Coordinates of C-alpha atoms (C1' of nucleotides) in Angstrom, one line a residue:
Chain A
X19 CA -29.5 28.3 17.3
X20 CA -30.7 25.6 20.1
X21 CA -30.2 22.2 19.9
X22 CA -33.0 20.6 21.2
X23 CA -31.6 17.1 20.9
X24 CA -27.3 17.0 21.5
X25 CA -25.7 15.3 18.6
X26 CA -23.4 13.8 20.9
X27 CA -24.6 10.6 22.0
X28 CA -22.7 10.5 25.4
X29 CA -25.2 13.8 26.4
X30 CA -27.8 10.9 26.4
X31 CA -26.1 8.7 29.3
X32 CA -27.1 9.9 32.3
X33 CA -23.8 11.5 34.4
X34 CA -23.8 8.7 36.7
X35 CA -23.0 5.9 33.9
X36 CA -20.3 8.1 32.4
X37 CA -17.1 7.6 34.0
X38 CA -13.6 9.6 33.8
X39 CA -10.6 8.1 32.9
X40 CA -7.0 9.1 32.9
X41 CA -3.8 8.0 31.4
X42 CA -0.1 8.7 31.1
X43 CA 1.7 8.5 28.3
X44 CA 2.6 4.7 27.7
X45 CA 0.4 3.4 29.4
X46 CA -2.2 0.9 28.4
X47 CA -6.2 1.9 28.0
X48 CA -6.3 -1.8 27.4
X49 CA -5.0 -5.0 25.8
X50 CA -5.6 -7.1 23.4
X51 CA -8.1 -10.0 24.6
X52 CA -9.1 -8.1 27.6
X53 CA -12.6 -8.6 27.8
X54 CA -14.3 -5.3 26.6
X55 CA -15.9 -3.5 29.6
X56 CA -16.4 -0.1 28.1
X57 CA -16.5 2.6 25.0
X58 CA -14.3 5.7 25.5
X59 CA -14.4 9.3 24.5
X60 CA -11.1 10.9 24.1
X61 CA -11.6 14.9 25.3
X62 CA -7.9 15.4 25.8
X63 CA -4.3 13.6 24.3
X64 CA -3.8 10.7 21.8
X65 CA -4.6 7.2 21.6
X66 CA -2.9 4.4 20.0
X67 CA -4.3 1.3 19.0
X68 CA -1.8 -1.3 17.7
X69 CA -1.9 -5.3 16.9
X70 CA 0.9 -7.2 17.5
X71 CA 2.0 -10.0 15.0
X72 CA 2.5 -13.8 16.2
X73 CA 6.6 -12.6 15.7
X74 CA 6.3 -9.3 17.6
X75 CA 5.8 -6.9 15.1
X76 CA 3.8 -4.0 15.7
X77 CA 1.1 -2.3 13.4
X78 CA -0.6 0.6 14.1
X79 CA -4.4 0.2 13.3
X80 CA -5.5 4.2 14.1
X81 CA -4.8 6.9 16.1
X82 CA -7.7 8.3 18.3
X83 CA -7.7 11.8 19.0
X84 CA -10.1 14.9 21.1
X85 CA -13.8 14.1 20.4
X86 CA -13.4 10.7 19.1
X87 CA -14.4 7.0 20.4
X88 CA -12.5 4.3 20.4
X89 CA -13.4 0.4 20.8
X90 CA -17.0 1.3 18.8
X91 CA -16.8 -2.4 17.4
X92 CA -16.0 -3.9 21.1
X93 CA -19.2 -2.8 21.7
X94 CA -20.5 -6.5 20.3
X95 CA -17.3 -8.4 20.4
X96 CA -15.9 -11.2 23.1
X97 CA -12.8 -9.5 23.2
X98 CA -10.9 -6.4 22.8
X99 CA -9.0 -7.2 19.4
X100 CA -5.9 -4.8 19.9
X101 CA -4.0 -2.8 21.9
X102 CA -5.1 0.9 22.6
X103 CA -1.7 3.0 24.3
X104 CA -1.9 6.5 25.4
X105 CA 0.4 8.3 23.3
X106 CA 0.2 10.7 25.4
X107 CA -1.3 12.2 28.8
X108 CA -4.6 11.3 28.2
X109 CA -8.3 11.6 29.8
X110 CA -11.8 11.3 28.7
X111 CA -15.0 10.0 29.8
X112 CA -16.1 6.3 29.5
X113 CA -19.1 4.9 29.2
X114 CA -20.5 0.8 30.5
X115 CA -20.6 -1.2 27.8
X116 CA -23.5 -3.3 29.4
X117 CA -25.2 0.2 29.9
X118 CA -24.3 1.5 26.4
X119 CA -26.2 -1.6 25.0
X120 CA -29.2 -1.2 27.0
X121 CA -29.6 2.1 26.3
X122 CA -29.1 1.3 22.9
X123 CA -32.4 -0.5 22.8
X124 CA -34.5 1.4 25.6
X125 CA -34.3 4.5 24.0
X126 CA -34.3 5.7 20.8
X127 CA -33.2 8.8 20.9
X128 CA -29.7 8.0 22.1
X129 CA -29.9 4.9 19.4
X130 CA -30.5 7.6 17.0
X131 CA -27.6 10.2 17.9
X132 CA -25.1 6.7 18.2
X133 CA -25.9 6.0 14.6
X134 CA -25.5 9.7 13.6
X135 CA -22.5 9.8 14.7
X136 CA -21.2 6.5 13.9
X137 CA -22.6 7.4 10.3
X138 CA -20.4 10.7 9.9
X139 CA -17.2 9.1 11.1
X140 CA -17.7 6.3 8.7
X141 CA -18.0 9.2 6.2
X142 CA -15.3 11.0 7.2
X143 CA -13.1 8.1 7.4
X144 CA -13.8 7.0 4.1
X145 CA -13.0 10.2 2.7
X146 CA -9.3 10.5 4.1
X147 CA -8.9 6.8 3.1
X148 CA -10.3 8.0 -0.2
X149 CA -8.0 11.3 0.0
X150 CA -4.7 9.6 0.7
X151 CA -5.0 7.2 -2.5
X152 CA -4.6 10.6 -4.1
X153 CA -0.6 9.9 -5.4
X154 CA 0.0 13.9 -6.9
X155 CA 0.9 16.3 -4.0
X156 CA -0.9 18.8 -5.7
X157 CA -3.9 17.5 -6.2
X158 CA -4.4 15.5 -2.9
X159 CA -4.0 18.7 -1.5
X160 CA -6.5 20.2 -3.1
X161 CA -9.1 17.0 -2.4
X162 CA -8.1 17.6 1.4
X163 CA -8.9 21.3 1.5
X164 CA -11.8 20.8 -0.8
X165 CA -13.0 18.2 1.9
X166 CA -12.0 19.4 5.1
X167 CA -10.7 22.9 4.9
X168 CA -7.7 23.6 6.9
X169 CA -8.4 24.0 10.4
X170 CA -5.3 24.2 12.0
X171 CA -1.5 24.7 10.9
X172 CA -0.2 23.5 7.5
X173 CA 2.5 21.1 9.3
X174 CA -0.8 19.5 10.8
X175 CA -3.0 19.4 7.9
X176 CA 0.2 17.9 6.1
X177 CA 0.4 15.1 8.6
X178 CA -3.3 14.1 8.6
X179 CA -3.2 13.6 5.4
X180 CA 0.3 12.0 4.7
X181 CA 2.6 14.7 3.2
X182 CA 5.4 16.3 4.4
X183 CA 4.7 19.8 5.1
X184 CA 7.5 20.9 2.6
X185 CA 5.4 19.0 -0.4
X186 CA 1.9 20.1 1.1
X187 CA 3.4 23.8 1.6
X188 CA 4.5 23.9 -2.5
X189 CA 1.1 22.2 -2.9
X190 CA -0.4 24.8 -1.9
X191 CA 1.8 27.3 -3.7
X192 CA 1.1 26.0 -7.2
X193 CA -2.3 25.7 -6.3
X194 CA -2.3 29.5 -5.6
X195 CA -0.6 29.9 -8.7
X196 CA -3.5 28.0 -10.8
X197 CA -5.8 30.0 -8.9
X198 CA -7.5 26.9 -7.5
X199 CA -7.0 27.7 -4.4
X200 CA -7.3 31.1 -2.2
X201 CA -4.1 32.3 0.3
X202 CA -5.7 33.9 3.4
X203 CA -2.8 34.9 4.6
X204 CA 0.5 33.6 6.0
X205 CA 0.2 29.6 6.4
X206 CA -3.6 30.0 6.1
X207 CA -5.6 28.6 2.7
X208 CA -8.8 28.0 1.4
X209 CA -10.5 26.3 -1.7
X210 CA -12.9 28.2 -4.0
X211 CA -15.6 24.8 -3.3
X212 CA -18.9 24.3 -2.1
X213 CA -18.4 24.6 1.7
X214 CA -18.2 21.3 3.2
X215 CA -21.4 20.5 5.1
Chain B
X260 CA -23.3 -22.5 12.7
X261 CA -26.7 -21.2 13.2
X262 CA -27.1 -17.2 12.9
X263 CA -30.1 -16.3 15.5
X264 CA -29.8 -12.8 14.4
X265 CA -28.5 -11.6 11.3
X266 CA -25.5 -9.2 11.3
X267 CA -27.0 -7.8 8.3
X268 CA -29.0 -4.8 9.5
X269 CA -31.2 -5.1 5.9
X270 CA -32.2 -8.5 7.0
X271 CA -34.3 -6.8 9.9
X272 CA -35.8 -4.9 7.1
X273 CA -39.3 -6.4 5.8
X274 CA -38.9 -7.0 2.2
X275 CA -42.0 -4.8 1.5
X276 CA -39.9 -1.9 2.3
X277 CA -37.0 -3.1 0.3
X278 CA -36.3 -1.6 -3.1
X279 CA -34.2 -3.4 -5.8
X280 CA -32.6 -1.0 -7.8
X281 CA -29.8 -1.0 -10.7
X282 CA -28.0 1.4 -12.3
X283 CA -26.1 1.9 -16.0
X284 CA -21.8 2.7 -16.2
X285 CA -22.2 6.7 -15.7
X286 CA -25.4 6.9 -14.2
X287 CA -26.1 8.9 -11.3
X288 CA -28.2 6.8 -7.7
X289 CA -28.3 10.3 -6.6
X290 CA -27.1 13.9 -7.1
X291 CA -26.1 16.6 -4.5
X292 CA -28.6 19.0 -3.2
X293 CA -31.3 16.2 -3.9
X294 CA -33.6 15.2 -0.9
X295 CA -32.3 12.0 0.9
X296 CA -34.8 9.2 0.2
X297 CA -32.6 6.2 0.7
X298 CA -30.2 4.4 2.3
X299 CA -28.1 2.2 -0.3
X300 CA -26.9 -1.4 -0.1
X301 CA -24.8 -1.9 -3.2
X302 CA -24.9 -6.0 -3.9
X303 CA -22.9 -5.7 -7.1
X304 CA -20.5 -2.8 -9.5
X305 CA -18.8 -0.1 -7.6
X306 CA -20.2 3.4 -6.8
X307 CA -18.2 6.7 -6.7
X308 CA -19.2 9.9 -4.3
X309 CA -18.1 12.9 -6.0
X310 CA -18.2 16.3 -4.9
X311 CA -18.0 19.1 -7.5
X312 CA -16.0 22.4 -6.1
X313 CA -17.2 26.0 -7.0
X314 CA -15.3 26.0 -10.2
X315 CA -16.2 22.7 -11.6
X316 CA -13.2 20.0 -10.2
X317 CA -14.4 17.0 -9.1
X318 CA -12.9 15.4 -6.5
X319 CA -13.9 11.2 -5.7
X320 CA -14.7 11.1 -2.1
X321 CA -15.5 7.4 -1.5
X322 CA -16.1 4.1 -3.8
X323 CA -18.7 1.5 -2.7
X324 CA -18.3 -1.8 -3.6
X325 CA -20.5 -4.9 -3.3
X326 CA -21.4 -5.5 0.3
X327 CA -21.4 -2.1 1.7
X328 CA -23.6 0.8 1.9
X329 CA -23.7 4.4 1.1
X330 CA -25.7 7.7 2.0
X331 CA -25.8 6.3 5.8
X332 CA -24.5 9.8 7.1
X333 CA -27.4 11.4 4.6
X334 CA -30.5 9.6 6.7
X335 CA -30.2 12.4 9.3
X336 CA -29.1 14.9 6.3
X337 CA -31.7 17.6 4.6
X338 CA -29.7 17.0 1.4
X339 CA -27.2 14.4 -0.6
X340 CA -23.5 16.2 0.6
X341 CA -22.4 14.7 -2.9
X342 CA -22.9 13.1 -6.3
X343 CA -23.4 9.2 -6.3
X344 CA -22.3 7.9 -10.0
X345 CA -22.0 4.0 -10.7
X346 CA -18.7 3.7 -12.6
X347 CA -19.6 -0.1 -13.7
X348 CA -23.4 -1.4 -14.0
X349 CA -24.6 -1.3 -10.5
X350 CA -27.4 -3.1 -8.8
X351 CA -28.5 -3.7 -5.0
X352 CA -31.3 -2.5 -2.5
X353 CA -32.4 0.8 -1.3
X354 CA -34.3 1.1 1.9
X355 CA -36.9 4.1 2.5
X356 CA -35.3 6.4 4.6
X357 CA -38.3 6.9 6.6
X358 CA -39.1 3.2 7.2
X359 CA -35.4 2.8 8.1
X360 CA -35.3 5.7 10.6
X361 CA -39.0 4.8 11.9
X362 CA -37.5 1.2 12.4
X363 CA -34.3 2.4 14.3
X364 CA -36.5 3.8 17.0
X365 CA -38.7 0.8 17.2
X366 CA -36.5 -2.4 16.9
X367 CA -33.5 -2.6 19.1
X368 CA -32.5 -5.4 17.0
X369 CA -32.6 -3.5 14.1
X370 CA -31.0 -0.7 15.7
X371 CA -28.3 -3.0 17.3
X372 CA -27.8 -4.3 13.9
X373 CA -27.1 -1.0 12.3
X374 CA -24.9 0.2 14.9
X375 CA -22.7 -2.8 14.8
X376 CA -22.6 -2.5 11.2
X377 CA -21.8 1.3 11.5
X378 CA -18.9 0.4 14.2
X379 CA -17.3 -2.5 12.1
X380 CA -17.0 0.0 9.2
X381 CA -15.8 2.9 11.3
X382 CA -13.0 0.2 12.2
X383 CA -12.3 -0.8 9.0
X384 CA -11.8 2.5 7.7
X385 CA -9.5 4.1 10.0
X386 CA -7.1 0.6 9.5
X387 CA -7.3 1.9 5.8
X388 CA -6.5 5.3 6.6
X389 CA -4.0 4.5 8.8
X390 CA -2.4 1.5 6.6
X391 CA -2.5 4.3 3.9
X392 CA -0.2 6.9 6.0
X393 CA 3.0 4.3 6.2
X394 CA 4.8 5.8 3.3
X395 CA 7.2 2.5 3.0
X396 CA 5.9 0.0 0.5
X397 CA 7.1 -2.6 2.2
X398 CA 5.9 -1.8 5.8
X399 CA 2.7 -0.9 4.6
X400 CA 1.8 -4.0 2.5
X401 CA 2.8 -5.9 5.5
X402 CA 0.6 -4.0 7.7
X403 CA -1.9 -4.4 5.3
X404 CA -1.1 -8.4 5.4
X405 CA -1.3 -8.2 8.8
X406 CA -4.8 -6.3 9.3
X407 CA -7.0 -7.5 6.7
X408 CA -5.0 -10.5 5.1
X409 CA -5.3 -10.7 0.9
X410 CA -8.2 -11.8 -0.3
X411 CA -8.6 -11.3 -4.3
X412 CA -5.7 -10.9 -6.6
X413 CA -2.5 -9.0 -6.2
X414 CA -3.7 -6.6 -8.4
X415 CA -6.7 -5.8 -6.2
X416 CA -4.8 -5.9 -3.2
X417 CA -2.1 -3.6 -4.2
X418 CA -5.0 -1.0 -5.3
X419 CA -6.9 -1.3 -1.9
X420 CA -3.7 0.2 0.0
X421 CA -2.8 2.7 -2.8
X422 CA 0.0 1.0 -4.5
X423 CA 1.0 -0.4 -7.7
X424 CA 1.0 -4.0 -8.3
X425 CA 4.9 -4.1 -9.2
X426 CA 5.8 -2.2 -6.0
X427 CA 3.3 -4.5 -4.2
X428 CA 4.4 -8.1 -5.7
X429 CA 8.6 -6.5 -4.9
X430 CA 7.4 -5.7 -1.4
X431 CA 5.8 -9.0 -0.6
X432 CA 9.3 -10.9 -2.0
X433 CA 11.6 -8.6 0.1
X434 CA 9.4 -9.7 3.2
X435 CA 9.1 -13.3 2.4
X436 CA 12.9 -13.2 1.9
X437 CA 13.0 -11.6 5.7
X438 CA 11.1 -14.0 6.5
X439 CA 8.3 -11.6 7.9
X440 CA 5.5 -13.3 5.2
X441 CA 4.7 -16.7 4.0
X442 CA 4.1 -17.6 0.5
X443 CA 1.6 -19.8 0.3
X444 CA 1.7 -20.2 -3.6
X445 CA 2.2 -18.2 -6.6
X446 CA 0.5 -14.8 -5.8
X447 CA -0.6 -15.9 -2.5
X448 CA 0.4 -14.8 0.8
X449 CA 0.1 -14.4 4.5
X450 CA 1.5 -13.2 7.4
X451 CA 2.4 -14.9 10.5
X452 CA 0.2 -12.8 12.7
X453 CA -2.7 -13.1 14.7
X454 CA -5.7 -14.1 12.6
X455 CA -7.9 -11.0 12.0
X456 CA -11.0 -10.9 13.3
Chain C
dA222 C1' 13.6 47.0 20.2
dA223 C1' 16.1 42.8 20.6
dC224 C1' 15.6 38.0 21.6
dT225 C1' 13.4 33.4 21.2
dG226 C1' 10.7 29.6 19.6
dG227 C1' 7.7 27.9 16.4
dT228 C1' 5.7 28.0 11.8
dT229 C1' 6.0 28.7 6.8
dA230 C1' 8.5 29.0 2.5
dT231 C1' 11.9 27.7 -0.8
dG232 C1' 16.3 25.7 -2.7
dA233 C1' 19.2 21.3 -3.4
dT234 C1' 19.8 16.5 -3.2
dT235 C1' 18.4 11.8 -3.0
dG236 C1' 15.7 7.7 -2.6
dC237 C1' 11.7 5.3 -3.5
dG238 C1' 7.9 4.0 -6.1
dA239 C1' 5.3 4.7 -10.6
dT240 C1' 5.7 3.5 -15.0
dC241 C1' 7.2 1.0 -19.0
dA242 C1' 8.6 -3.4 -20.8
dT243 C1' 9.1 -8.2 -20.9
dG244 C1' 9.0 -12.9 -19.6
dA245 C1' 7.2 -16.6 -16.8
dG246 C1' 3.3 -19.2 -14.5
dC247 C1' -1.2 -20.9 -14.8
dG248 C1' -6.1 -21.8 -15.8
dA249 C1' -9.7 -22.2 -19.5
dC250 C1' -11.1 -23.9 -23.8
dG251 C1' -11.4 -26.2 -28.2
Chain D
dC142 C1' -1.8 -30.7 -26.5
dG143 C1' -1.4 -26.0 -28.1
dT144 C1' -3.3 -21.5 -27.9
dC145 C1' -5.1 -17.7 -25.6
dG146 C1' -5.7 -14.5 -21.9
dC147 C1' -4.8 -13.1 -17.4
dT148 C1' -2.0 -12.6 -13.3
dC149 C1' 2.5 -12.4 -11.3
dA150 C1' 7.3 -11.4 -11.2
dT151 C1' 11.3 -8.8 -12.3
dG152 C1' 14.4 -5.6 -14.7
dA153 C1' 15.3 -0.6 -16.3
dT154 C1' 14.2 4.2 -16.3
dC155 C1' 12.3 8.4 -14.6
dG156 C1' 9.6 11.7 -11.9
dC157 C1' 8.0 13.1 -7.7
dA158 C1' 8.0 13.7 -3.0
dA159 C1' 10.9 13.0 1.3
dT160 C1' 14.6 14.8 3.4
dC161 C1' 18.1 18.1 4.5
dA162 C1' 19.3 22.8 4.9
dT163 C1' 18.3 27.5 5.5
dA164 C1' 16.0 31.8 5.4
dA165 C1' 11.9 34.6 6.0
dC166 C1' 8.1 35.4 9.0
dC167 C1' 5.4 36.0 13.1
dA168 C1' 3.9 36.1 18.1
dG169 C1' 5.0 36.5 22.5
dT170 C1' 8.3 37.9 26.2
dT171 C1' 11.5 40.7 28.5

DNA sequence: AACTGGTTATGATTGCGATCATGAGCGACG
DNA sequence: CGTCGCTCATGATCGCAATCATAACCAGTT
């Protein structure tokens, strides 16, 4: 199949406004009240962003990973409003946010894929949000696969959606047992469900 | 303070095109499989997104409460992903999905509307995705302090992050006895941090 | 084939939060 | 003022998932 328009908005910014950047791990993408100069694609490692209390505490607001944006709401604020720290080596492409916001209202096609995309990940977010209020093991298990499917190993499906991989693993055994759920094979699983779109 | 331009992407919207619409307790706004024609603003009740799996399970893939909207990823979809059931009486406004792509390409204000609207959700959501991964009662209430403040009730606020209200209202004493929280009054508190944003 | 490192599975124990139960604080209303 | 209804706080118990520990399994390497 051809895709005649990319779904990716950042196909839409011609190479010259895209620029790479690279990180090691620890080090800062930016800080918090730095004035916002760009939005970032992650194509490689792990991002941090954290906000630190008046009393040093840190809190970790999300963790940005291959393929996603971060500093979407910078976009259209004065200032950055947290920390974003490579976890670890890390290097993507970043884009001007005075450029993004042109483009945003020259041309309509890249306005389009932006809200596309901005549209799914408010989707998807709101359905692991929605997925880890799940309390049984069991059955928030079976809402992930049902959901997402499992793409790579059980330790990391476990992790991205808050279990150990010991309770996800039995999860998935009872679930087997109750016939609600197919084994694949070793470490692989699948739910009998409408495939997720 | 003076707006100039409205946050609210609906306001761009002429009210010819907007569509009041309420809903019973059970009622469906839309099923799965059904041609998108809408996007949804819900102004008051609570909405659930279900998906049904192959062998009947349903499994709750968002809520929608007053003030936010759903079906945004389904304005570029050929069909609904899911079933959209009001679990109280539900009113608000639907906007024609043609009028509101049409107007995307056309108004960059709208457009900048929508995707700033889009981003501050995306935000949002991963703080409650991440909040929701801190298995600690304690740690997470206080991140949740710390993010998004409490607004309503104990209650509500112990529900929002996935906990119960007794596990909430012993967390919020052991960290005002750390001194880590303030309370303010009985069943209100707030954290020493940085003022959200 | 033997070795090695990483993943999955499963058993045993423990700690934490859900749940149940109850009392205290507080606003609304007659 | 006293009653009612709701929220918050706190104590007691119990169940479930985290954690620790270990074995089975598998892929890649020599």
């Amino acid at each position: 199949m051809i895709a005649i328009m990319s779904d990716d908005p950042f196909d839409h910014i011609p190479a010259t406004a895209l620029r790479p950047f690279a990180v090691d791990a620890g080090q800062p993408l930016f800080r918090r009240d730095d004035r916002p100069t760009a939005l970032y694609r992650v194509d490689a490692g792990r991002v941090a962003l954290h906000r630190v209390t008046e009393d040093g505490q840190r809190v970790t607001i999300a963790q940005i990973g291959p393929g996603e944006t971060l500093a979407e709401a910078s976009l259209f604020a004065d200032t950055y409003h947290c920390d974003a720290i490579a976890l670890t080596e890390t290097r993507g492409v970043a884009v001007d946010r005075a450029v993004l916001r042109q483009r945003l209202r020259s041309d309509p096609d890249f306005a389009e894929a932006l809200v596309r995309r901005l549209a799914l990940q408010v989707r998807t977010e709101r359905q692991r949000a929605e997925i880890m209020s799940i309390r049984s093991a069991r059955d928030r298990t079976f809402a992930a696969l049902a959901c997402f499917g499992q793409s790579g190993t059980i330790t990391a499906f476990a992790a991205s959606i808050g279990l150990s991989q010991e309770a996800c693993s039995r999860a998935l055994a009872e679930l087997v047992a109750e016939g609600r759920v197919m084994r694949l094979g070793r470490g692989r699983y699948a739910c009998r469900s409408v495939p997720p779109r």
